[in-house]
Coordinates of C-alpha atoms in Angstrom, one line a residue:
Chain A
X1 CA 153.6 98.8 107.5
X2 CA 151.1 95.9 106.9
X3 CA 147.8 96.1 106.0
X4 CA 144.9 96.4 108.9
X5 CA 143.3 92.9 109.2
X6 CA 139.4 93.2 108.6
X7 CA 136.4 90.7 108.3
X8 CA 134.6 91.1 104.7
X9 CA 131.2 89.8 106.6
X10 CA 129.8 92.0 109.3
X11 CA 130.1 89.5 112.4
X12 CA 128.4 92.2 114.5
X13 CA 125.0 92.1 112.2
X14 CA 124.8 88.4 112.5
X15 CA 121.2 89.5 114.8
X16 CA 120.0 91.3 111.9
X17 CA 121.0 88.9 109.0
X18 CA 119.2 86.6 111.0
X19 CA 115.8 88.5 111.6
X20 CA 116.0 89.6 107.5
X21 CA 116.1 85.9 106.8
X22 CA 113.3 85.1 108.9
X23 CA 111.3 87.5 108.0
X24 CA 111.8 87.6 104.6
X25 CA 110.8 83.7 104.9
X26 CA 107.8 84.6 106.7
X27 CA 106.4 87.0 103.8
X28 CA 107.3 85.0 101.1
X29 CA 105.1 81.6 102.6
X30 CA 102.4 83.9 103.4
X31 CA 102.8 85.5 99.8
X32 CA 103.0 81.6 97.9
X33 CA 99.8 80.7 100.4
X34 CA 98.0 83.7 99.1
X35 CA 98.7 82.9 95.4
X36 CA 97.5 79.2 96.0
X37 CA 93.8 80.8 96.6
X38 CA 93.7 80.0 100.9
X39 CA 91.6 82.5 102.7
X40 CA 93.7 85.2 104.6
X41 CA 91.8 87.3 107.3
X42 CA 92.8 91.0 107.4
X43 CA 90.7 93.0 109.9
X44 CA 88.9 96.6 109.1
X45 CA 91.3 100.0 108.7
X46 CA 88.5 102.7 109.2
X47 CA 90.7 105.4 107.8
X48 CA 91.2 103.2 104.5
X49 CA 87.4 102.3 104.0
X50 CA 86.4 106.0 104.7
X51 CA 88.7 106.9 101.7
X52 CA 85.5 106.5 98.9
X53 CA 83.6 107.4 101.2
X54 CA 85.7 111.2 101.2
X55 CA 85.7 111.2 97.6
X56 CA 82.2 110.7 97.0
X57 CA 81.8 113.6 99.8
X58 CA 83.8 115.8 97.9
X59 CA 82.2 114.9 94.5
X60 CA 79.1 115.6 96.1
X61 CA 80.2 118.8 97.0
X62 CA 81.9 119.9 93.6
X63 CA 85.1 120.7 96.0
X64 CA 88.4 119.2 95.3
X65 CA 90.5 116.3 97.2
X66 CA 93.6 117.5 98.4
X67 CA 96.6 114.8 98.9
X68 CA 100.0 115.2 100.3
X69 CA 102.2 112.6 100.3
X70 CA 104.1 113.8 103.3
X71 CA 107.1 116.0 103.5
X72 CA 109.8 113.8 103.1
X73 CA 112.1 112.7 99.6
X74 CA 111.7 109.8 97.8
X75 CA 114.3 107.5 99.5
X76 CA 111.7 107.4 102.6
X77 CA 109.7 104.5 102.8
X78 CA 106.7 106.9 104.3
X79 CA 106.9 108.6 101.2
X80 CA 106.6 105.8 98.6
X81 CA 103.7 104.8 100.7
X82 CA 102.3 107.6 100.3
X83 CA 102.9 107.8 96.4
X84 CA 101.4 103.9 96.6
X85 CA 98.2 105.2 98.3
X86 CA 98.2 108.4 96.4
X87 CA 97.6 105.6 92.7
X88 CA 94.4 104.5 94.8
X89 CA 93.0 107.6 95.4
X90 CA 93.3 108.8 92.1
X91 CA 91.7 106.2 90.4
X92 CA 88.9 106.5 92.6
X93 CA 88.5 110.1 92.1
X94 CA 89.3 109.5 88.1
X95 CA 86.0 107.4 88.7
X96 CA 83.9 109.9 90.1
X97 CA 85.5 112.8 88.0
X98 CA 86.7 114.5 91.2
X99 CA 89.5 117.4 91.0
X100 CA 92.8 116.2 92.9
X101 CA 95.3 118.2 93.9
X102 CA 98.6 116.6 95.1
X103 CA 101.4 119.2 96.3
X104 CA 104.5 118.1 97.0
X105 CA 107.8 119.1 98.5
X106 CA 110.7 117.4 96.8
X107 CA 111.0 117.5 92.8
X108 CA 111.5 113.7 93.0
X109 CA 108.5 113.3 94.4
X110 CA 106.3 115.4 91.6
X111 CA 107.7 113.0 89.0
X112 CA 106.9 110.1 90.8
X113 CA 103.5 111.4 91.9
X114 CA 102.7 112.7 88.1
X115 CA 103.5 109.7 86.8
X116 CA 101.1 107.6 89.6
X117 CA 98.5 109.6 88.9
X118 CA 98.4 109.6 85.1
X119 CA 99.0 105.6 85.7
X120 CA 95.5 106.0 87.5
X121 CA 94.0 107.8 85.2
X122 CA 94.5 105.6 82.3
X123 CA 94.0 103.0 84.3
X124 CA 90.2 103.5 84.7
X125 CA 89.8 104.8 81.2
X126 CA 89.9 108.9 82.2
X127 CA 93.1 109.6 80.5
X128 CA 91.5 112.7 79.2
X129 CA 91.1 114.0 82.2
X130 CA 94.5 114.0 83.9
X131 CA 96.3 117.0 84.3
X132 CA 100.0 117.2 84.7
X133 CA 99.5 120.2 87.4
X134 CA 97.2 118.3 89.5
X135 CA 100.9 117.2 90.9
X136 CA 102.1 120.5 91.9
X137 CA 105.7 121.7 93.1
X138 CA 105.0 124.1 95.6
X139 CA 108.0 125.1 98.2
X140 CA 111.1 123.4 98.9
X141 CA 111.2 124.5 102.7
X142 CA 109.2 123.1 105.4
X143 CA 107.1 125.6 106.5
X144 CA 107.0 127.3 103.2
X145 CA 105.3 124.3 102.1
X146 CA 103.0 124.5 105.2
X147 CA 102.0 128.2 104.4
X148 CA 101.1 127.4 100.8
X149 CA 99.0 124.4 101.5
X150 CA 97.0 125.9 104.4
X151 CA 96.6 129.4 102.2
X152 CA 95.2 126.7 99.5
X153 CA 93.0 125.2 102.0
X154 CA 91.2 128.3 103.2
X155 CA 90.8 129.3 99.6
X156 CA 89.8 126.7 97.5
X157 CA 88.2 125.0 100.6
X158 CA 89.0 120.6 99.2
X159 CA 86.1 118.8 100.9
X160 CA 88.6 116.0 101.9
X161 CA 92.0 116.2 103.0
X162 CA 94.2 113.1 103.1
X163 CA 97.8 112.8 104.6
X164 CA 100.0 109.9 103.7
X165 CA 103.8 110.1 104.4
X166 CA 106.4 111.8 107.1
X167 CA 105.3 114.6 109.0
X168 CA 107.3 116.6 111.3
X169 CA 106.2 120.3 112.7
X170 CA 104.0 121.0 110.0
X171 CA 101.2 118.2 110.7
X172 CA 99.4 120.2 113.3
X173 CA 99.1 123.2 111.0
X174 CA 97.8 121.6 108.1
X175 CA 95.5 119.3 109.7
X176 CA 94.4 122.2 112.1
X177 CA 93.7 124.6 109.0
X178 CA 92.0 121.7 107.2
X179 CA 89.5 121.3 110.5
X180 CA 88.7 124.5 110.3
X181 CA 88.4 124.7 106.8
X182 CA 85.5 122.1 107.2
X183 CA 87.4 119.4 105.5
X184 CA 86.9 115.3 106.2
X185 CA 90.5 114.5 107.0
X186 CA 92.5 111.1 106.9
X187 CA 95.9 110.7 108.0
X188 CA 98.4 108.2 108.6
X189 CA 102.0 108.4 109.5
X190 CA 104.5 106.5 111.0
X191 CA 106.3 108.9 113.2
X192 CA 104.8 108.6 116.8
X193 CA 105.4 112.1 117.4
X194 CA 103.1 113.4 115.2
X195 CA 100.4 111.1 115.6
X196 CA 98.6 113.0 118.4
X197 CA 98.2 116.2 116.1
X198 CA 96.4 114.2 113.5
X199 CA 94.2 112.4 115.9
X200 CA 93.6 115.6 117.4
X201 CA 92.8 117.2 114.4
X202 CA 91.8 114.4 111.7
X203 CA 88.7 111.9 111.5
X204 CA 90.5 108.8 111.1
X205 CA 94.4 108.0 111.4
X206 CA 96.3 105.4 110.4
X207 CA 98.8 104.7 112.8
X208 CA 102.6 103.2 112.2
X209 CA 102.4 99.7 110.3
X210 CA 98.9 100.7 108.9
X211 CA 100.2 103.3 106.9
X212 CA 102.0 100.6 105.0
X213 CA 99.7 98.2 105.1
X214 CA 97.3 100.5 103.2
X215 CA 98.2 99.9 99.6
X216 CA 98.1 96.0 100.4
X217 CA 94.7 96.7 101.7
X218 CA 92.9 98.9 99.4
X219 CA 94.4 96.5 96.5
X220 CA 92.3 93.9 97.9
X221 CA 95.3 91.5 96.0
X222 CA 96.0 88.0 97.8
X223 CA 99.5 88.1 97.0
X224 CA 100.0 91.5 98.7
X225 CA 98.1 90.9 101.4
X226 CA 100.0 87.7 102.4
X227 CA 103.0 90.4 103.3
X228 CA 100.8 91.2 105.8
X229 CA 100.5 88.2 107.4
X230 CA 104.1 87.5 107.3
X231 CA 104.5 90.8 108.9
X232 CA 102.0 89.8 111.9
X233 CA 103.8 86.6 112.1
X234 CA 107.4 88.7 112.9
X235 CA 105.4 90.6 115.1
X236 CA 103.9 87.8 117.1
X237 CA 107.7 86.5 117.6
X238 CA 109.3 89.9 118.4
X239 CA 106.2 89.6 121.4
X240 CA 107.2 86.2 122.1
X241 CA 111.1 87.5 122.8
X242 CA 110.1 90.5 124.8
X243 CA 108.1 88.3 127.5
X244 CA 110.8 85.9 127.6
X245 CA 113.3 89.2 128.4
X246 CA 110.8 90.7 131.1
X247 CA 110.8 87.0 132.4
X248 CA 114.2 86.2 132.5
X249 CA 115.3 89.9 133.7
X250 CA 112.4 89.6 136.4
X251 CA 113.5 86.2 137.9
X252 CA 116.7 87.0 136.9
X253 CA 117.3 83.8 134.6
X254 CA 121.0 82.9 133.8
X255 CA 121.3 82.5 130.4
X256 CA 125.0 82.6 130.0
X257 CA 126.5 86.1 129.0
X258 CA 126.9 85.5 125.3
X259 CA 123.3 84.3 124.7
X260 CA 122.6 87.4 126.9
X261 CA 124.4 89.7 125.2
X262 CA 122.6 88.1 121.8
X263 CA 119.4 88.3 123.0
X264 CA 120.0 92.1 124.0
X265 CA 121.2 92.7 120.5
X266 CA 118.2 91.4 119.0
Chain B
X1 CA 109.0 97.1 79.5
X2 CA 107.5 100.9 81.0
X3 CA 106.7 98.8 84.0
X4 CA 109.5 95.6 83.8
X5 CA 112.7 97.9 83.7
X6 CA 111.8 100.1 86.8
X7 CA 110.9 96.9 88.7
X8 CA 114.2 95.3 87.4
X9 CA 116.1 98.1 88.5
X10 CA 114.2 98.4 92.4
X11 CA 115.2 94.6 92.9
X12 CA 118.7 94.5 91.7
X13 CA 119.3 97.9 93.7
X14 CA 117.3 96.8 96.9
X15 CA 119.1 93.8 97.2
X16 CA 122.5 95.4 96.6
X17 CA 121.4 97.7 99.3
X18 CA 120.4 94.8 101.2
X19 CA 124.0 92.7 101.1
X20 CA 126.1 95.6 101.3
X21 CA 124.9 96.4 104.5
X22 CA 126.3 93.4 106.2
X23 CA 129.8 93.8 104.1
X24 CA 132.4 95.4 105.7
X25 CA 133.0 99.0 104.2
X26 CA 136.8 98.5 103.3
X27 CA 135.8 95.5 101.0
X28 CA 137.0 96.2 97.3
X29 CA 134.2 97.2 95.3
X30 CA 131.2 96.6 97.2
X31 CA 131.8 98.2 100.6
X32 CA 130.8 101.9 99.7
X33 CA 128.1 100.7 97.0
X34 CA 125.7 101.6 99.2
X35 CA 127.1 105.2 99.5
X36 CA 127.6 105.7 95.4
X37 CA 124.1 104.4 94.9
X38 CA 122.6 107.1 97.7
X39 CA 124.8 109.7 95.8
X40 CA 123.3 108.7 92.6
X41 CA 119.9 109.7 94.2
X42 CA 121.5 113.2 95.0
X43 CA 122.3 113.6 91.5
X44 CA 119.2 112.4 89.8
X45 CA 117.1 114.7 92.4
X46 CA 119.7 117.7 91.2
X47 CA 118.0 116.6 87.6
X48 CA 114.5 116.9 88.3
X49 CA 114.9 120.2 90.3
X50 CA 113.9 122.0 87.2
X51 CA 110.7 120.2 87.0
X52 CA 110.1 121.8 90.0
X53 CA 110.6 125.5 89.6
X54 CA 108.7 124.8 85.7
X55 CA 106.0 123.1 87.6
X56 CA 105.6 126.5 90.6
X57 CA 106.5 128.6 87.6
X58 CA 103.5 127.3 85.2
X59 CA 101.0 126.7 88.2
X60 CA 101.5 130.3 89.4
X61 CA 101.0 131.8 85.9
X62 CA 98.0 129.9 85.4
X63 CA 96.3 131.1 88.2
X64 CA 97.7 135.1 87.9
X65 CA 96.1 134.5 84.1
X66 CA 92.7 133.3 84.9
X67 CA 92.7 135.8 88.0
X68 CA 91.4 133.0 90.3
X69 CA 91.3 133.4 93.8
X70 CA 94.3 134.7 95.6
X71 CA 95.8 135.3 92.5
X72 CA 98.4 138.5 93.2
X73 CA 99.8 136.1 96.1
X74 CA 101.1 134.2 92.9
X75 CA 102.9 137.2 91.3
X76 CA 105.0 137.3 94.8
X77 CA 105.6 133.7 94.8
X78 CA 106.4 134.2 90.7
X79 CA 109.0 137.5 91.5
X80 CA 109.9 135.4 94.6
X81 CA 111.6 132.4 92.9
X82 CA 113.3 134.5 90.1
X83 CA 114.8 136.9 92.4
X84 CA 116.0 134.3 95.0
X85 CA 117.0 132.0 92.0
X86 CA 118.6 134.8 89.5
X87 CA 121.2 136.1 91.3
X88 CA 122.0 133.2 93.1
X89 CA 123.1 130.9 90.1
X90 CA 125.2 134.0 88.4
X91 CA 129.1 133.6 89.4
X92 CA 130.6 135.8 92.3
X93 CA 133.6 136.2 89.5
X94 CA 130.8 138.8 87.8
X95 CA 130.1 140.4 90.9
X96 CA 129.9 139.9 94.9
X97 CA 126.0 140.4 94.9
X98 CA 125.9 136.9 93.0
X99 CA 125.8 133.2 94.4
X100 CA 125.3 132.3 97.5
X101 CA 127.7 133.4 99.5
X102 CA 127.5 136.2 102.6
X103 CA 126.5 139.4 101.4
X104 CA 125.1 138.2 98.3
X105 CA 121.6 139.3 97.2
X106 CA 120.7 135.3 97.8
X107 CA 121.8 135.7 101.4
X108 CA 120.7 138.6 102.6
X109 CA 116.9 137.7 101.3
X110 CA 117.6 134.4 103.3
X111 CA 118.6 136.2 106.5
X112 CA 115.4 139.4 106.4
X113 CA 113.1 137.7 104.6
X114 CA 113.1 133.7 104.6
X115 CA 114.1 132.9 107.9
X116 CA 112.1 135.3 109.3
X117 CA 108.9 134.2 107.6
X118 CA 109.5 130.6 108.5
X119 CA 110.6 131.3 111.8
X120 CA 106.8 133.5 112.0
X121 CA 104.6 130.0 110.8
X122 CA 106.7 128.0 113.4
X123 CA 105.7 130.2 116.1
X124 CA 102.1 129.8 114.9
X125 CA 102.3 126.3 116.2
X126 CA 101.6 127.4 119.6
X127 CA 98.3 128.7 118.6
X128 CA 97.3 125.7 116.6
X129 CA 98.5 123.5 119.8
X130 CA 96.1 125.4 122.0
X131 CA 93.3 124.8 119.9
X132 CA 94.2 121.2 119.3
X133 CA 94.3 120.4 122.8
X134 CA 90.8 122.2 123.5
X135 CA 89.1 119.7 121.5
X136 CA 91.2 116.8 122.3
X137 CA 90.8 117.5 126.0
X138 CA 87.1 118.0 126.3
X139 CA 85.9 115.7 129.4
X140 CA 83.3 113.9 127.1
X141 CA 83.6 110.2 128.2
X142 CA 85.9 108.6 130.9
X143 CA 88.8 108.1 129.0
X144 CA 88.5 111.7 127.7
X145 CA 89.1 112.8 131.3
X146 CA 91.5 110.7 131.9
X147 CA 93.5 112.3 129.1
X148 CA 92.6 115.4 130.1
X149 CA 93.9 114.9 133.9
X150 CA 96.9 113.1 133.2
X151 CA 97.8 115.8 130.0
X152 CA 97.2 118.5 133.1
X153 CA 99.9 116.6 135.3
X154 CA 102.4 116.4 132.7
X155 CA 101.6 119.9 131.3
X156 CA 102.2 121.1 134.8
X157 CA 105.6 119.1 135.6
X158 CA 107.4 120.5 132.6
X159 CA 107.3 123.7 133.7
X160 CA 109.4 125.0 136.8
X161 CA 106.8 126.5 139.2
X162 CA 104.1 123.3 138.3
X163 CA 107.3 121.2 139.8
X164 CA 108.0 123.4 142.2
X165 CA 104.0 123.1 143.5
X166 CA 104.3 119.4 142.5
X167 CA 107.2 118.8 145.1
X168 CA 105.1 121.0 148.0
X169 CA 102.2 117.6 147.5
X170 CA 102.7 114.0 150.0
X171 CA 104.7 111.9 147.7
X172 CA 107.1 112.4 145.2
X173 CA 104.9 113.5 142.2
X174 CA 107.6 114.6 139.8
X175 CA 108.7 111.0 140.0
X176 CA 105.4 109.6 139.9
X177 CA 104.7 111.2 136.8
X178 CA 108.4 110.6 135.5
X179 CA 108.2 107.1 135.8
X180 CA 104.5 105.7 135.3
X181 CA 103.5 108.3 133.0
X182 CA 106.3 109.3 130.9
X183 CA 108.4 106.2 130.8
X184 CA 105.7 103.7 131.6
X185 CA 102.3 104.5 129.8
X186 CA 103.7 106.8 127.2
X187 CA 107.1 104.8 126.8
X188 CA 105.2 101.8 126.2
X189 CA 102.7 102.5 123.5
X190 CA 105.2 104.9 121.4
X191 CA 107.6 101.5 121.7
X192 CA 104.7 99.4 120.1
X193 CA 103.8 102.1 117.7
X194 CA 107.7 102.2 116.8
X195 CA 107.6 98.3 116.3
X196 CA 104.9 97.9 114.2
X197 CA 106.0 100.4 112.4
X198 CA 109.7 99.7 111.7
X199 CA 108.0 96.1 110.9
X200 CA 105.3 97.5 108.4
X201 CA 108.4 99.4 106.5
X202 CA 110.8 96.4 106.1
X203 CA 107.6 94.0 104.8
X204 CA 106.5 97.1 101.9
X205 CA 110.5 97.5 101.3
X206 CA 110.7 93.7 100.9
X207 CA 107.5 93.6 98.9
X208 CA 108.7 96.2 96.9
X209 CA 112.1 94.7 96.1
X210 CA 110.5 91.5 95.2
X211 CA 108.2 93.3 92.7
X212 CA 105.7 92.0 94.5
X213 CA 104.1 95.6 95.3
X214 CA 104.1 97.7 92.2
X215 CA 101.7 100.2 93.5
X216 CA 104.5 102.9 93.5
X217 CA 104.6 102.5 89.8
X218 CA 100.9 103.2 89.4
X219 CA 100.4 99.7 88.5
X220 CA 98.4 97.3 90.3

């Protein structure tokens, strides 16, 4: 019996080689033009400029800010944008001296976040006043979780609530609880199916690519913002392609079958 | 090198991650790299699980200690995770109330208890919707109401008597709705969300990967 015959390359994720290559060039031109000192234009995210603004609230207040990183593990993108975010807003309330509590779902996710935060803290000179437990484990099931947060919420009352990461059923009852709580909320997710709960619910949301965006943006670095652009640049071709399918599939353009077939894949 | 090696280690594994995925999976060596390195993330997480039950464990007694607010509800989570934990990491060899099997002491708080409880906050959710959709749906501006009367057309098309009544109106409503609202309007925007999205996570993985993003690390 002979062995079966296979390809070592993947011929049928050709498409996607191609659009990594392209838009893996896109970010790094934008990334090189950034370092070289040229002006990139990045327009306002509400949610992320009301982020001080929350702090200095709950400062004000002498209540604490209360962060979750979403409900996902660590492998999640959502999540380590979450944990990217979560560096931010503990520096800032390191600054202002602010209690922040972060609970999470996943033990991963505590290590990364304790070590995030204490990264913060040191980083604008507070080291002193980190501690460990402001990272918390608190339940490893969903709604567990959501019953230990919202219990949290209605007794220690944060002034701000922010949420970062993947949601699923739970997003409605925390940001619900923190509404009536009295808290300012900010979320920002990229699942579209929560997004209507937090809106509902929140004062500002960040919505799919912003949520990513946000560490770029709050770093206020050239070089991470030029990811951005790159990113806008794929997006502007992706719009490009889909009016040249409505066209074609409207006038009902023969393009041959394999470009067709291409085009579809892509 | 606190900063260097976890950078070192994000590129070398991204971009293993990266070619594998256009590698056939039969290929010597490489082709199930990508599945050893997501099982090394299994075992790692298996690691740090202690972290966790030290971290609820230390929290809790904390708070039972300085007799803060709502502190008895941390004696019950505290006799919670010892009892569910206990007898579920003992060997069934010692006796059949250990491990995790059926009939084990693990299980059968699962089944009456756990579930339950869970099962009790999910249901919640309805009351949380209702009040959700009272303030989103207030006819405040123009647009407000046009949320309001569009989520009143889908609202009543899911259920069988609204498109029952639905189907009794000139035109075919259910369709209407189907089509322009559900897979037109909706469709749409969800689509763009999904987009920019599924964009926005490829340029921070990429970033990452490069090293270029080190914000993770709590650097930058």
């Amino acid at each position: 019996m002979g062995q079966e015959e296979y390809s070592v390359f993947r011929n049928d994720r050709i498409n996607a080689l191609l659009a990594v290559v392209a838009f893996s060039t896109a970010i790094l031109v934008f990334t090189n033009w950034a370092k070289k000192g040229k002006p990139l234009f990045l327009r306002k995210i509400p949610g992320l400029d009301a982020v001080e603004e929350a702090v200095g609230r709950a400062t004000e207040m002498g209540r604490p800010v209360l962060y979750i990183p979403g409900i996902e593990e660590l492998d999640q993108i959502e999540t380590i944008a979450g944990i990217s975010i979560l560096g931010r807003v503990a520096q800032i309330t390191a600054q202002y001296e602010t209690p922040l509590t972060v609970p999470v779902r996943y033990p991963l996710v505590l290590a990364a976040g304790q070590e995030v935060v204490q990264q913060a803290y040191i980083h604008v000179g507070k080291a002193e006043a980190y501690d460990k437990d402001m990272v918390r484990y608190v339940a490893g099931e969903q709604f567990a979780f959501a019953a230990t947060v919202n219990g949290y919420m209605m007794r220690e009352r944060p002034a701000t609530n922010i949420y970062m990461g993947a949601f699923f059923a739970e997003s409605l009852l925390l940001a619900e609880t923190g509404n009536a709580a009295g808290s300012i909320q900010i979320a920002g997710t990229g699942r579209p199916e929560q997004l209507p709960f937090f809106v509902a619910a929140c004062d500002y949301t960040l919505m799919g690519e912003e949520l990513y965006a946000a560490s770029a943006y709050l770093s206020h670095e050239p070089v991470m913002m030029g990811g951005l652009k790159g990113q806008d640049l794929m997006k502007i071709l992706i719009v490009v392609l889909i009016l040249a399918g409505v066209i074609m599939a409207t006038y009902s353009v023969d393009i041959g079958a394999a470009f067709k077939s291409w085009f579809q894949a892509v | 090198m606190r900063t260097t090696a976890p950078v070192i280690v994000a590129f070398l594994v991204g971009i293993t991650l990266v070619i594998t995925f256009f590698l056939n999976e039969k290929t010597p060596l490489v082709g199930q790299l990508s599945n050893q390195l997501l099982d090394w993330l299994i075992i790692i997480g298996g690691f740090t699980l202690l972290l966790g039950v030290v971290s609820i464990l230390r929290v809790s007694w904390q708070t039972v200690q300085r007799r803060k607010e709502g502190w008895f509800y941390k004696i019950a989570t505290i006799v919670s995770v010892l009892v569910m934990a206990i007898p579920s990491l003992l060997p069934v060899s010692w006796s059949p109330l250990f491990g995790r099997f059926e009939g084990s002491i693990y299980d059968w708080l699962f089944v009456n208890l756990q579930a339950p409880m869970m099962a009790t906050m999910f249901a919640t959710l309805a009351f949380y919707i209702a009040s959700a959709a009272y303030r989103a749906f207030r006819a405040r501006t123009a647009e407000a109401t046009l949320l309001l009367l569009t989520a009143v057309l889908v609202m009543f098309w899911r259920v069988p008597i609204g498109e029952a009544i639905l189907n009794l109106m000139p035109g075919d409503m259910p369709y209407f709705i189907n089509k322009f609202v559900m897979n037109g309007a909706n469709l749409a925007v969800q689509r763009g969300i999904i987009i920019g999205a599924a964009l926005g996570a490829a340029a921070m993985s990429l970033r990452i990967i490069l090293g270029i993003e080190r914000t993770y690390l709590g650097k930058g």
